C-alpha positions as a Python dict, from the first residue, in 0.01 Angstrom:
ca = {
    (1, 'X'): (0, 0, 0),
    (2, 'X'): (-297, 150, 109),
    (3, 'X'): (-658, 159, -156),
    (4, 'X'): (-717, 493, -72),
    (5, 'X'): (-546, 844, -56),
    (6, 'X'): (-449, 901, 282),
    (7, 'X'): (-236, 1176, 443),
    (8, 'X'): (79, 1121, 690),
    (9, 'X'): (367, 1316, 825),
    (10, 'X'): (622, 1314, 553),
    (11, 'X'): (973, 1097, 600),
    (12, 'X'): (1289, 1262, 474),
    (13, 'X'): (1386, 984, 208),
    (14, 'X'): (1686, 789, 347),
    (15, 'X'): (1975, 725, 172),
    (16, 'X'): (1909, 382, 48),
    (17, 'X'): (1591, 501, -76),
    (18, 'X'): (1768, 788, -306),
    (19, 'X'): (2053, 535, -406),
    (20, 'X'): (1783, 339, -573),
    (21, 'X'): (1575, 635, -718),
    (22, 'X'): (1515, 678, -1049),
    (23, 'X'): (1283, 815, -1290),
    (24, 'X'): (1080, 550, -1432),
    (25, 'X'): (937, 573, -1758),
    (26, 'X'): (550, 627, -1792),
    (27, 'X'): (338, 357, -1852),
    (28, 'X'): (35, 503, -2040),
    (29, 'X'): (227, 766, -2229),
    (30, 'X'): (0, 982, -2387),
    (31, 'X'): (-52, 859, -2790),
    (32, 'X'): (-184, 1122, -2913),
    (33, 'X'): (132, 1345, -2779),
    (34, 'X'): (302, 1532, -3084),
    (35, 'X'): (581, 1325, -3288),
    (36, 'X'): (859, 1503, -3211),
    (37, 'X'): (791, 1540, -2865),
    (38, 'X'): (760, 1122, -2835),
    (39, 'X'): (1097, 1137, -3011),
    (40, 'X'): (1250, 1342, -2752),
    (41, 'X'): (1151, 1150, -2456),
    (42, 'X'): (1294, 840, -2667),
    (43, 'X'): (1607, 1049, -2603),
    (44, 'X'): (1702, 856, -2256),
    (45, 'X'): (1984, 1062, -2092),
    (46, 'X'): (2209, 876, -1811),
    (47, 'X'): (2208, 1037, -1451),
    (48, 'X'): (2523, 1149, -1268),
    (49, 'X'): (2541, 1327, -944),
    (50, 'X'): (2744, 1575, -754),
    (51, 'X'): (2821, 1615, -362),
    (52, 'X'): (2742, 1938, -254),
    (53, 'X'): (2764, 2048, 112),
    (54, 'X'): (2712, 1688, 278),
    (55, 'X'): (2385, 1663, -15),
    (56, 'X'): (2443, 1475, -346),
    (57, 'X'): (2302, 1631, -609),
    (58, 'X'): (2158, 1393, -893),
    (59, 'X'): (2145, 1531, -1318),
    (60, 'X'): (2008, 1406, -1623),
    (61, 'X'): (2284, 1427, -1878),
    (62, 'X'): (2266, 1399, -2298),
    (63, 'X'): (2535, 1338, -2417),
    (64, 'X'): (2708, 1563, -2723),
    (65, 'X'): (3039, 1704, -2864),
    (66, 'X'): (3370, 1821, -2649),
    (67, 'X'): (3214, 2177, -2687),
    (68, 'X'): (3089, 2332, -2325),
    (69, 'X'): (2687, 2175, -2195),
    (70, 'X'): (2415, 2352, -2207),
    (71, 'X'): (2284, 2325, -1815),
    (72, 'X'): (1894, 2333, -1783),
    (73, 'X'): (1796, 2458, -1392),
    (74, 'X'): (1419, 2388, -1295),
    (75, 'X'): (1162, 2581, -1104),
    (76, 'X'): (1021, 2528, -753),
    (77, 'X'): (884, 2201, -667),
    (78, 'X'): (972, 2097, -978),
    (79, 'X'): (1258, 1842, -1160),
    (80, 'X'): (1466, 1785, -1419),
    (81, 'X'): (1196, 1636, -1662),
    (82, 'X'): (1049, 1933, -1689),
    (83, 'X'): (1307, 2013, -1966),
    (84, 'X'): (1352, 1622, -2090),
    (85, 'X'): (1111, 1700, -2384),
    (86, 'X'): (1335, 2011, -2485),
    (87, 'X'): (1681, 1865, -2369),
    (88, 'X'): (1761, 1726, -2718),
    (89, 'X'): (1624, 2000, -2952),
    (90, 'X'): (1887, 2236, -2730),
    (91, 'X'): (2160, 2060, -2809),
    (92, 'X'): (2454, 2215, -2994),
    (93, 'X'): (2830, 2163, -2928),
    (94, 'X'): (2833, 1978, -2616),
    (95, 'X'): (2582, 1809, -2390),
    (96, 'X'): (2274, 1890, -2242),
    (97, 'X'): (2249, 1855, -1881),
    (98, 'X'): (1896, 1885, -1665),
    (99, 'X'): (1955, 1921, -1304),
    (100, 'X'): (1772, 1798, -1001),
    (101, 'X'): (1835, 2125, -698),
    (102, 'X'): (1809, 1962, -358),
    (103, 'X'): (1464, 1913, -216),
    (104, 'X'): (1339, 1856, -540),
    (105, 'X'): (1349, 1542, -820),
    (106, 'X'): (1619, 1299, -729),
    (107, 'X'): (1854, 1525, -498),
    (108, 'X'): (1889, 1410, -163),
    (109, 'X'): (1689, 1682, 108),
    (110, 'X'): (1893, 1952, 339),
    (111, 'X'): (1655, 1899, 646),
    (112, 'X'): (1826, 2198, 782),
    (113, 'X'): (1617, 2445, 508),
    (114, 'X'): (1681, 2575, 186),
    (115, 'X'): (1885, 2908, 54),
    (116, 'X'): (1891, 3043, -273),
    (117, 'X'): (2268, 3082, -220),
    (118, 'X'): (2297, 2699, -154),
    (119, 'X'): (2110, 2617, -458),
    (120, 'X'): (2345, 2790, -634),
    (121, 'X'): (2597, 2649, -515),
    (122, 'X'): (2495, 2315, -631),
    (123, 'X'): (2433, 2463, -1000),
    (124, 'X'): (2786, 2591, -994),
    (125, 'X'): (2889, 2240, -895),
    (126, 'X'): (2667, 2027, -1177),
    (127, 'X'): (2866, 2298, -1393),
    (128, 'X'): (3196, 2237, -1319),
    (129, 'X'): (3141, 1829, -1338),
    (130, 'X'): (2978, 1817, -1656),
    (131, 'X'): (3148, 2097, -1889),
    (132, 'X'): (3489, 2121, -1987),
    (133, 'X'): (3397, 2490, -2015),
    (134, 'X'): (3178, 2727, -1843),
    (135, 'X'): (2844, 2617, -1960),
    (136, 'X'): (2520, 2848, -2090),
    (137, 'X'): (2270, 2830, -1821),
    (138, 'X'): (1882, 2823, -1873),
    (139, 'X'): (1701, 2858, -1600),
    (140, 'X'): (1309, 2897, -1485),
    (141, 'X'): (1154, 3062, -1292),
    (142, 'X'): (1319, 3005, -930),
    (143, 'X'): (1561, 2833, -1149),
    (144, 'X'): (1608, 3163, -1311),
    (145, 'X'): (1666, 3344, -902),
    (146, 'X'): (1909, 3064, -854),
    (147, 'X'): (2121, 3131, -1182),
    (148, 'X'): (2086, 3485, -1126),
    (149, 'X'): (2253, 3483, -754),
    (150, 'X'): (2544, 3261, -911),
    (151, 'X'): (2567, 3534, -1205),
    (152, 'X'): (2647, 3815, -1007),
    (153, 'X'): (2833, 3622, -744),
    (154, 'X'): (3044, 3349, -921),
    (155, 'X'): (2933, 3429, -1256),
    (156, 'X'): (3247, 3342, -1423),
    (157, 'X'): (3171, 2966, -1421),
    (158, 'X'): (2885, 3061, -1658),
    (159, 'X'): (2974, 3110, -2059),
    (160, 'X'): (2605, 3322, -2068),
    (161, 'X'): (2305, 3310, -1839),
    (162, 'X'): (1907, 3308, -1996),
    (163, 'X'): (1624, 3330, -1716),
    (164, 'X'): (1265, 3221, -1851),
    (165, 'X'): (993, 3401, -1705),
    (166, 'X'): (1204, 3438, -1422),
    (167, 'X'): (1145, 3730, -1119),
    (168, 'X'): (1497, 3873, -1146),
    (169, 'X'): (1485, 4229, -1012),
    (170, 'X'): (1390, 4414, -741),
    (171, 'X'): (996, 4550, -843),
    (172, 'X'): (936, 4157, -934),
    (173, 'X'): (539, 4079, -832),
    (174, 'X'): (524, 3778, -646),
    (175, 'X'): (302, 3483, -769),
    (176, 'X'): (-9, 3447, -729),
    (177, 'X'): (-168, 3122, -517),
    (178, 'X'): (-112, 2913, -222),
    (179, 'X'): (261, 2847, -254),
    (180, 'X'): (377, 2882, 147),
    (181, 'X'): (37, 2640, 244),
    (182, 'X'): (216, 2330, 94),
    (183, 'X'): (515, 2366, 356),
    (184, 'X'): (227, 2303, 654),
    (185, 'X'): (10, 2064, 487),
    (186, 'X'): (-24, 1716, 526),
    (187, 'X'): (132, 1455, 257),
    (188, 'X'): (-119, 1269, 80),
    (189, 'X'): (-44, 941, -58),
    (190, 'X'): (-237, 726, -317),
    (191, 'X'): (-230, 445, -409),
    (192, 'X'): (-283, 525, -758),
    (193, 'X'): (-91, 731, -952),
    (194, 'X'): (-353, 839, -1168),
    (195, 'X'): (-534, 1003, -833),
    (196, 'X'): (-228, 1270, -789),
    (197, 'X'): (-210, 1310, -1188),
    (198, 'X'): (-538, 1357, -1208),
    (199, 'X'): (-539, 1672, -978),
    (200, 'X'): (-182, 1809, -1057),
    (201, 'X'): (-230, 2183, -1080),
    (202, 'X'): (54, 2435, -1188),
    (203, 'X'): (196, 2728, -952),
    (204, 'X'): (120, 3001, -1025),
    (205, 'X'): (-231, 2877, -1176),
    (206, 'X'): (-261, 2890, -1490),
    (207, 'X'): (-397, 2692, -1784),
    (208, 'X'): (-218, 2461, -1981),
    (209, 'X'): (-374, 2339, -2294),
    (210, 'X'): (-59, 2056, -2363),
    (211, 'X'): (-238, 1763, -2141),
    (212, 'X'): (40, 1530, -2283),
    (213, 'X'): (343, 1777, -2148),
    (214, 'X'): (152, 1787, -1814),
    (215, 'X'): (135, 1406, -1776),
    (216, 'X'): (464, 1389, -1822),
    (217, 'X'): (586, 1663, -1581),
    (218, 'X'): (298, 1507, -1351),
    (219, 'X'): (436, 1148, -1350),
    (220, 'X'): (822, 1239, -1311),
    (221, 'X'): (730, 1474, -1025),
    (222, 'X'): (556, 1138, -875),
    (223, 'X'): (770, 887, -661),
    (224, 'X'): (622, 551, -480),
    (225, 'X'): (685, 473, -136),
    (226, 'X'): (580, 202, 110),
    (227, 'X'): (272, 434, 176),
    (228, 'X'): (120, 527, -158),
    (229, 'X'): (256, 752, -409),
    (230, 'X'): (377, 1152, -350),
    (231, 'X'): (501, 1398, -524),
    (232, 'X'): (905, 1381, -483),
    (233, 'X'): (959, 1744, -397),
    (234, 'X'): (1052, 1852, -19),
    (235, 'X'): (717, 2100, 75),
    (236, 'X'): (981, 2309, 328),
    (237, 'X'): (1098, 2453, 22),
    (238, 'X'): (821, 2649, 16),
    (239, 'X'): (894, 2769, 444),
    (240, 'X'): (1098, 3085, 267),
    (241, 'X'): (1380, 3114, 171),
    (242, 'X'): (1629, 3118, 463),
    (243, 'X'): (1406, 3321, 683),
    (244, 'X'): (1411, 3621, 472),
    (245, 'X'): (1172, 3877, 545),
    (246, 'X'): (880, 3871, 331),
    (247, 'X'): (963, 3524, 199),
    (248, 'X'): (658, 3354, 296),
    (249, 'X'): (518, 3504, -37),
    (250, 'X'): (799, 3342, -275),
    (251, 'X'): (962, 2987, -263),
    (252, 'X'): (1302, 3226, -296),
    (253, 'X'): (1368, 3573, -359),
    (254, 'X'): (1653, 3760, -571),
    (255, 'X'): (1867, 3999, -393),
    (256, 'X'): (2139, 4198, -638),
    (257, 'X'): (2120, 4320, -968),
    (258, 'X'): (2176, 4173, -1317),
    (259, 'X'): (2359, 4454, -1389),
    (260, 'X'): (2624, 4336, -1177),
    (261, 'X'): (2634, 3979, -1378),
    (262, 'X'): (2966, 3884, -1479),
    (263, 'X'): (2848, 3700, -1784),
    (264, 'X'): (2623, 3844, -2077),
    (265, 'X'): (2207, 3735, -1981),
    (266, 'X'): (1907, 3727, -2157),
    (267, 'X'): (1491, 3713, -2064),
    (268, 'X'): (1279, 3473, -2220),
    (269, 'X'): (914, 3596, -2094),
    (270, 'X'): (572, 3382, -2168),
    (271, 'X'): (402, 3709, -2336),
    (272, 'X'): (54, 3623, -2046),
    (273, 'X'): (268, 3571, -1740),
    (274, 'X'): (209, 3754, -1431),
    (275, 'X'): (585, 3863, -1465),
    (276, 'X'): (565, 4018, -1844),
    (277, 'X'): (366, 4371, -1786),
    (278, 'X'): (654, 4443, -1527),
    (279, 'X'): (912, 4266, -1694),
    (280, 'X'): (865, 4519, -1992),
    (281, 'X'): (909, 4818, -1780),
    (282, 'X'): (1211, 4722, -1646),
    (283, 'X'): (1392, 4548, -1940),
    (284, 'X'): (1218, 4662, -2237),
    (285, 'X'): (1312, 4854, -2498),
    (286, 'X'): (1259, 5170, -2316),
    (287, 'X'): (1318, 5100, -1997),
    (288, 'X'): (1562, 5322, -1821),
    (289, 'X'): (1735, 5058, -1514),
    (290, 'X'): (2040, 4982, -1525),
    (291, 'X'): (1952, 4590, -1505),
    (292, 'X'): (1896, 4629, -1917),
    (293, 'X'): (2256, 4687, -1892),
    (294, 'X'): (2544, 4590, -1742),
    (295, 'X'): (2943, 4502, -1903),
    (296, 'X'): (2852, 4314, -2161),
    (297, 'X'): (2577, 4518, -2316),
    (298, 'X'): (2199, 4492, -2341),
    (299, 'X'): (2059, 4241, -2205),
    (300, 'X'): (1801, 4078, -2467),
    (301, 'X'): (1482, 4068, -2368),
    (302, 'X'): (1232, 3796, -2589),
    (303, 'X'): (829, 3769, -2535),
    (304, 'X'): (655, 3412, -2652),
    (305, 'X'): (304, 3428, -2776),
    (306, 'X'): (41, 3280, -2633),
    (307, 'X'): (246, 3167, -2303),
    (308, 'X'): (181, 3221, -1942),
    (309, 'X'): (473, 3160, -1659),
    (310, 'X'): (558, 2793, -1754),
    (311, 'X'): (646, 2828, -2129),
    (312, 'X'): (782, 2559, -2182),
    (313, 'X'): (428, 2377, -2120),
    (314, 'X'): (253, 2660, -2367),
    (315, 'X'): (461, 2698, -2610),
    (316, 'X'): (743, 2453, -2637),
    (317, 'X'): (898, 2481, -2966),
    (318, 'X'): (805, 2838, -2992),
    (319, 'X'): (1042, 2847, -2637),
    (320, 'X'): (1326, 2654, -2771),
    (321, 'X'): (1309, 2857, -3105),
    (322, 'X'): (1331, 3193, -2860),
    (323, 'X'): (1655, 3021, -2738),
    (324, 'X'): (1844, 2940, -3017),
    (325, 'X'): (1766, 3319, -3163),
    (326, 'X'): (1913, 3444, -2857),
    (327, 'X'): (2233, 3220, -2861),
    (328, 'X'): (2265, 3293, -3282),
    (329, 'X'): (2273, 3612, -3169),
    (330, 'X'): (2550, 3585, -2912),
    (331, 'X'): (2767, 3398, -3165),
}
Protein backbone atom coordinates (compact mmCIF):
# COMPACT_ATOMS: atom_id res chain seq x y z
CA UNK A 1 0.00 0.00 0.00
CA UNK A 2 1.44 3.07 -0.89
CA UNK A 3 2.56 6.05 2.25
CA UNK A 4 1.18 8.64 0.34
CA UNK A 5 -2.06 9.74 -1.53
CA UNK A 6 -1.59 9.04 -5.00
CA UNK A 7 -4.00 9.16 -7.97
CA UNK A 8 -4.61 6.22 -10.68
CA UNK A 9 -7.11 5.28 -13.28
CA UNK A 10 -9.92 3.69 -11.40
CA UNK A 11 -10.60 -0.39 -11.77
CA UNK A 12 -14.22 -1.46 -11.97
CA UNK A 13 -14.24 -3.75 -8.75
CA UNK A 14 -14.33 -7.41 -9.90
CA UNK A 15 -16.55 -9.77 -8.73
CA UNK A 16 -14.49 -11.46 -6.15
CA UNK A 17 -13.73 -8.20 -4.79
CA UNK A 18 -17.68 -7.32 -4.24
CA UNK A 19 -18.35 -11.00 -3.00
CA UNK A 20 -16.10 -10.16 -0.15
CA UNK A 21 -17.25 -6.50 0.47
CA UNK A 22 -18.57 -5.40 3.41
CA UNK A 23 -18.98 -2.53 5.55
CA UNK A 24 -16.61 -2.67 8.30
CA UNK A 25 -17.24 -1.11 11.44
CA UNK A 26 -15.24 2.11 12.40
CA UNK A 27 -12.43 1.91 14.45
CA UNK A 28 -12.22 5.32 16.25
CA UNK A 29 -15.93 5.89 16.50
CA UNK A 30 -16.51 9.16 17.59
CA UNK A 31 -17.15 9.16 21.79
CA UNK A 32 -18.48 12.02 22.17
CA UNK A 33 -21.35 11.06 19.41
CA UNK A 34 -24.95 11.40 21.04
CA UNK A 35 -26.32 8.19 23.04
CA UNK A 36 -28.90 7.27 21.04
CA UNK A 37 -27.20 7.63 17.96
CA UNK A 38 -24.22 5.02 19.37
CA UNK A 39 -27.25 2.84 20.13
CA UNK A 40 -28.41 2.82 16.68
CA UNK A 41 -25.28 1.94 14.99
CA UNK A 42 -25.15 -0.96 17.77
CA UNK A 43 -28.21 -1.92 15.69
CA UNK A 44 -26.10 -4.28 13.11
CA UNK A 45 -28.52 -5.14 10.22
CA UNK A 46 -27.58 -8.33 7.92
CA UNK A 47 -27.03 -7.64 4.08
CA UNK A 48 -28.98 -9.38 1.30
CA UNK A 49 -28.81 -8.67 -2.32
CA UNK A 50 -30.87 -8.69 -5.43
CA UNK A 51 -29.92 -9.40 -9.27
CA UNK A 52 -30.99 -6.77 -11.30
CA UNK A 53 -30.25 -6.59 -15.06
CA UNK A 54 -26.92 -8.81 -15.04
CA UNK A 55 -25.92 -6.26 -11.59
CA UNK A 56 -26.54 -7.60 -8.03
CA UNK A 57 -27.75 -5.23 -5.95
CA UNK A 58 -26.55 -5.48 -2.18
CA UNK A 59 -29.17 -4.00 1.13
CA UNK A 60 -28.82 -3.51 4.64
CA UNK A 61 -31.83 -5.11 6.23
CA UNK A 62 -33.35 -4.71 10.14
CA UNK A 63 -35.21 -6.97 10.84
CA UNK A 64 -39.07 -6.39 12.33
CA UNK A 65 -42.70 -7.72 12.31
CA UNK A 66 -44.64 -9.59 9.20
CA UNK A 67 -46.04 -6.01 8.51
CA UNK A 68 -44.66 -4.44 4.95
CA UNK A 69 -40.52 -2.69 5.28
CA UNK A 70 -39.93 0.50 5.32
CA UNK A 71 -37.23 0.86 2.20
CA UNK A 72 -34.63 3.73 2.75
CA UNK A 73 -33.10 4.87 -1.01
CA UNK A 74 -29.81 7.07 -0.77
CA UNK A 75 -28.56 10.03 -2.65
CA UNK A 76 -25.79 10.34 -5.27
CA UNK A 77 -22.48 9.05 -4.48
CA UNK A 78 -23.73 8.03 -1.49
CA UNK A 79 -24.74 4.43 0.48
CA UNK A 80 -26.84 2.79 2.56
CA UNK A 81 -25.21 4.03 5.91
CA UNK A 82 -26.26 7.13 5.34
CA UNK A 83 -29.63 6.08 6.94
CA UNK A 84 -27.97 3.25 9.45
CA UNK A 85 -28.19 5.86 12.32
CA UNK A 86 -32.03 6.42 11.53
CA UNK A 87 -32.84 2.78 10.28
CA UNK A 88 -33.98 1.63 13.77
CA UNK A 89 -35.84 4.72 15.11
CA UNK A 90 -38.06 4.15 11.63
CA UNK A 91 -39.05 1.05 12.40
CA UNK A 92 -42.72 0.15 12.81
CA UNK A 93 -44.52 -3.03 11.59
CA UNK A 94 -42.04 -4.63 9.49
CA UNK A 95 -38.37 -4.17 8.68
CA UNK A 96 -36.26 -1.53 7.73
CA UNK A 97 -34.32 -1.97 4.69
CA UNK A 98 -31.30 0.59 3.42
CA UNK A 99 -30.35 0.00 -0.08
CA UNK A 100 -27.09 0.19 -1.91
CA UNK A 101 -28.25 1.60 -6.02
CA UNK A 102 -25.58 0.33 -8.39
CA UNK A 103 -22.45 2.38 -8.70
CA UNK A 104 -22.68 3.26 -5.30
CA UNK A 105 -21.96 1.37 -1.61
CA UNK A 106 -21.78 -2.34 -2.08
CA UNK A 107 -23.72 -2.78 -5.55
CA UNK A 108 -21.77 -4.17 -8.18
CA UNK A 109 -21.03 -1.17 -11.21
CA UNK A 110 -23.05 -1.09 -14.78
CA UNK A 111 -19.86 -0.04 -16.79
CA UNK A 112 -22.26 0.58 -19.54
CA UNK A 113 -23.66 4.06 -17.58
CA UNK A 114 -26.28 4.81 -15.33
CA UNK A 115 -30.27 5.69 -15.89
CA UNK A 116 -32.58 6.91 -13.49
CA UNK A 117 -35.02 4.35 -14.96
CA UNK A 118 -32.50 1.50 -14.14
CA UNK A 119 -32.09 2.65 -10.68
CA UNK A 120 -35.46 2.27 -10.30
CA UNK A 121 -35.68 -0.65 -11.38
CA UNK A 122 -33.40 -2.02 -8.83
CA UNK A 123 -35.54 -0.17 -5.96
CA UNK A 124 -38.60 -1.91 -7.29
CA UNK A 125 -36.62 -5.13 -7.05
CA UNK A 126 -35.06 -4.63 -3.22
CA UNK A 127 -38.98 -4.03 -2.77
CA UNK A 128 -40.41 -6.94 -3.93
CA UNK A 129 -37.56 -9.26 -2.06
CA UNK A 130 -37.80 -7.81 1.20
CA UNK A 131 -41.67 -6.92 1.82
CA UNK A 132 -44.44 -9.15 1.85
CA UNK A 133 -46.30 -5.97 0.88
CA UNK A 134 -45.64 -2.96 -1.09
CA UNK A 135 -43.30 -1.12 1.13
CA UNK A 136 -43.24 2.95 2.12
CA UNK A 137 -40.35 4.37 0.34
CA UNK A 138 -38.03 7.21 1.70
CA UNK A 139 -35.92 8.48 -0.48
CA UNK A 140 -33.15 11.49 -0.79
CA UNK A 141 -32.36 13.53 -2.80
CA UNK A 142 -31.50 11.55 -6.19
CA UNK A 143 -32.91 8.86 -4.11
CA UNK A 144 -35.99 10.91 -4.03
CA UNK A 145 -35.74 11.26 -8.52
CA UNK A 146 -35.34 7.54 -8.41
CA UNK A 147 -38.53 6.79 -6.21
CA UNK A 148 -40.31 9.37 -7.99
CA UNK A 149 -39.77 7.73 -11.69
CA UNK A 150 -40.92 4.28 -10.08
CA UNK A 151 -44.05 6.27 -8.54
CA UNK A 152 -45.49 7.35 -11.58
CA UNK A 153 -44.33 4.42 -13.61
CA UNK A 154 -44.73 1.23 -11.44
CA UNK A 155 -45.97 2.93 -8.50
CA UNK A 156 -48.15 0.23 -7.37
CA UNK A 157 -45.28 -1.75 -5.77
CA UNK A 158 -45.07 1.24 -3.37
CA UNK A 159 -47.69 1.35 -0.17
CA UNK A 160 -46.69 5.49 -0.09
CA UNK A 161 -43.69 7.36 -1.42
CA UNK A 162 -41.79 10.43 0.87
CA UNK A 163 -38.90 12.34 -1.08
CA UNK A 164 -36.49 14.39 1.34
CA UNK A 165 -35.25 17.43 -0.05
CA UNK A 166 -35.61 15.83 -3.20
CA UNK A 167 -35.77 17.90 -6.90
CA UNK A 168 -39.05 16.31 -7.99
CA UNK A 169 -40.65 18.65 -10.54
CA UNK A 170 -40.03 20.30 -13.48
CA UNK A 171 -38.79 24.21 -12.21
CA UNK A 172 -36.32 22.11 -9.75
CA UNK A 173 -32.83 24.38 -9.47
CA UNK A 174 -30.03 22.26 -9.95
CA UNK A 175 -27.27 22.04 -7.21
CA UNK A 176 -24.86 24.03 -6.73
CA UNK A 177 -20.88 22.79 -7.03
CA UNK A 178 -18.64 20.65 -8.99
CA UNK A 179 -20.77 17.51 -9.28
CA UNK A 180 -20.00 16.46 -13.27
CA UNK A 181 -15.86 17.22 -12.44
CA UNK A 182 -15.71 13.99 -10.30
CA UNK A 183 -16.72 11.76 -13.46
CA UNK A 184 -13.19 13.13 -15.24
CA UNK A 185 -11.00 13.29 -12.34
CA UNK A 186 -8.42 11.15 -11.27
CA UNK A 187 -8.94 8.55 -8.20
CA UNK A 188 -6.91 9.32 -5.34
CA UNK A 189 -5.92 6.71 -3.01
CA UNK A 190 -4.43 6.96 0.57
CA UNK A 191 -3.10 5.12 2.46
CA UNK A 192 -4.77 6.42 5.40
CA UNK A 193 -8.15 6.60 5.91
CA UNK A 194 -8.07 9.48 8.01
CA UNK A 195 -6.49 11.55 4.78
CA UNK A 196 -9.96 11.05 2.68
CA UNK A 197 -12.06 11.62 6.06
CA UNK A 198 -10.33 14.37 6.79
CA UNK A 199 -11.32 16.24 3.51
CA UNK A 200 -14.82 14.63 2.90
CA UNK A 201 -16.98 17.53 1.77
CA UNK A 202 -20.87 17.25 1.13
CA UNK A 203 -22.60 17.93 -2.43
CA UNK A 204 -24.16 20.41 -2.65
CA UNK A 205 -21.77 22.30 -0.04
CA UNK A 206 -23.01 22.95 2.78
CA UNK A 207 -22.16 22.92 6.49
CA UNK A 208 -22.70 20.27 8.74
CA UNK A 209 -22.28 20.93 12.36
CA UNK A 210 -22.82 16.80 13.37
CA UNK A 211 -18.86 15.90 12.91
CA UNK A 212 -19.79 12.45 14.46
CA UNK A 213 -22.72 11.74 11.62
CA UNK A 214 -20.11 12.85 9.02
CA UNK A 215 -17.42 10.37 10.18
CA UNK A 216 -19.63 7.90 9.93
CA UNK A 217 -21.11 8.59 6.45
CA UNK A 218 -17.28 9.41 5.63
CA UNK A 219 -15.89 5.97 6.69
CA UNK A 220 -18.78 3.72 5.13
CA UNK A 221 -18.44 5.67 1.88
CA UNK A 222 -14.54 4.52 2.22
CA UNK A 223 -13.42 1.04 0.78
CA UNK A 224 -9.55 -0.33 0.79
CA UNK A 225 -7.99 -1.69 -2.13
CA UNK A 226 -4.54 -3.01 -3.06
CA UNK A 227 -3.73 0.74 -3.86
CA UNK A 228 -4.78 2.84 -0.88
CA UNK A 229 -8.16 3.62 0.19
CA UNK A 230 -11.21 5.36 -2.15
CA UNK A 231 -14.32 6.29 -1.82
CA UNK A 232 -16.64 3.17 -3.02
CA UNK A 233 -18.91 5.13 -5.31
CA UNK A 234 -18.55 4.77 -9.31
CA UNK A 235 -17.56 8.79 -10.36
CA UNK A 236 -19.48 7.99 -14.02
CA UNK A 237 -22.47 8.43 -12.10
CA UNK A 238 -21.95 11.79 -12.18
CA UNK A 239 -21.34 11.60 -16.64
CA UNK A 240 -25.40 12.42 -16.73
CA UNK A 241 -27.81 10.66 -16.60
CA UNK A 242 -28.18 8.55 -19.79
CA UNK A 243 -27.08 11.31 -22.04
CA UNK A 244 -29.92 13.51 -21.33
CA UNK A 245 -29.69 16.91 -22.43
CA UNK A 246 -28.69 19.23 -19.84
CA UNK A 247 -27.60 16.44 -17.50
CA UNK A 248 -24.14 17.43 -17.04
CA UNK A 249 -25.63 19.82 -14.33
CA UNK A 250 -27.44 16.92 -12.19
CA UNK A 251 -26.20 13.32 -11.30
CA UNK A 252 -30.04 12.48 -12.68
CA UNK A 253 -32.93 14.40 -13.61
CA UNK A 254 -36.86 13.79 -13.06
CA UNK A 255 -38.98 13.65 -16.05
CA UNK A 256 -43.05 13.25 -15.23
CA UNK A 257 -45.12 14.57 -12.70
CA UNK A 258 -46.06 13.54 -9.14
CA UNK A 259 -49.32 14.17 -9.98
CA UNK A 260 -49.36 11.21 -12.01
CA UNK A 261 -48.04 8.95 -8.86
CA UNK A 262 -50.01 5.99 -8.33
CA UNK A 263 -49.42 5.95 -4.63
CA UNK A 264 -50.14 8.87 -2.06
CA UNK A 265 -46.36 11.09 -1.57
CA UNK A 266 -45.14 13.41 0.70
CA UNK A 267 -41.97 16.28 0.85
CA UNK A 268 -39.76 16.38 3.64
CA UNK A 269 -37.65 19.73 2.86
CA UNK A 270 -34.41 20.88 5.11
CA UNK A 271 -36.11 24.51 5.73
CA UNK A 272 -32.08 26.16 4.24
CA UNK A 273 -31.80 23.93 1.22
CA UNK A 274 -31.24 25.25 -2.12
CA UNK A 275 -34.50 23.27 -3.07
CA UNK A 276 -36.99 24.87 -0.23
CA UNK A 277 -37.68 28.64 -1.67
CA UNK A 278 -38.88 26.73 -4.91
CA UNK A 279 -40.14 23.83 -3.30
CA UNK A 280 -42.72 26.19 -1.50
CA UNK A 281 -43.98 27.66 -4.65
CA UNK A 282 -44.74 24.65 -6.15
CA UNK A 283 -46.07 22.48 -3.25
CA UNK A 284 -46.96 24.84 -0.65
CA UNK A 285 -49.90 25.72 0.73
CA UNK A 286 -50.77 28.03 -1.99
CA UNK A 287 -49.33 26.79 -4.70
CA UNK A 288 -51.55 26.31 -7.69
CA UNK A 289 -49.66 22.94 -9.80
CA UNK A 290 -51.19 20.20 -10.09
CA UNK A 291 -48.06 18.19 -8.56
CA UNK A 292 -49.73 19.31 -4.90
CA UNK A 293 -52.31 17.03 -6.14
CA UNK A 294 -52.90 14.12 -7.76
CA UNK A 295 -55.60 10.77 -6.86
CA UNK A 296 -54.95 10.46 -3.62
CA UNK A 297 -55.14 14.00 -2.41
CA UNK A 298 -52.64 16.62 -1.25
CA UNK A 299 -49.57 15.81 -1.19
CA UNK A 300 -48.01 16.89 2.36
CA UNK A 301 -45.47 19.05 2.22
CA UNK A 302 -43.09 19.29 5.80
CA UNK A 303 -40.10 22.00 6.33
CA UNK A 304 -37.23 21.00 9.14
CA UNK A 305 -35.61 23.81 10.97
CA UNK A 306 -32.36 24.59 10.85
CA UNK A 307 -31.54 21.97 7.86
CA UNK A 308 -29.91 22.43 4.57
CA UNK A 309 -30.17 19.57 1.63
CA UNK A 310 -28.81 16.58 3.70
CA UNK A 311 -31.22 16.58 6.72
CA UNK A 312 -30.62 13.83 7.94
CA UNK A 313 -26.93 15.13 8.87
CA UNK A 314 -28.66 18.58 10.38
CA UNK A 315 -31.29 17.57 11.94
CA UNK A 316 -31.67 13.89 12.51
CA UNK A 317 -34.27 13.29 14.99
CA UNK A 318 -36.04 16.40 14.06
CA UNK A 319 -36.09 14.35 10.32
CA UNK A 320 -37.28 11.11 11.63
CA UNK A 321 -39.89 12.96 13.87
CA UNK A 322 -41.09 14.80 10.34
CA UNK A 323 -41.56 11.14 9.19
CA UNK A 324 -43.48 9.51 11.58
CA UNK A 325 -46.00 12.78 11.60
CA UNK A 326 -46.42 12.22 8.05
CA UNK A 327 -47.08 8.37 8.23
CA UNK A 328 -49.56 9.08 11.65
CA UNK A 329 -51.14 11.05 9.40
CA UNK A 330 -51.64 8.56 6.58
CA UNK A 331 -52.95 5.99 9.08
Amino acid sequence: MPDRATHAQLTPPTSGDLVQARYRPDPSPPAHAPRWFLRALADEPAIGQVEVAGARVRYLRWPGGPGPATLLVHGGSAHAHWWSPLAPLLRSRGPVVAMDLSGHGLSDWRPGGYTVAQWAQEVRAVALATSAEPPTVIAHSMGGIVSAHLAVTAGDVMRRLIVADSPVWETAPAPEGEITARAKAPVRYCADPEDPISRFRLIPRQECHNDWYLRHIAWHGLVETPEGYRWRFDPHIFSGNGGVAGGENRIARFEGSLADSACPYALVMGEDSYLASDALKVFGPDAGSSAVRSRHGEAPLVLVPSAAHHIMLDQPLAFVTAIRGILAAWQ
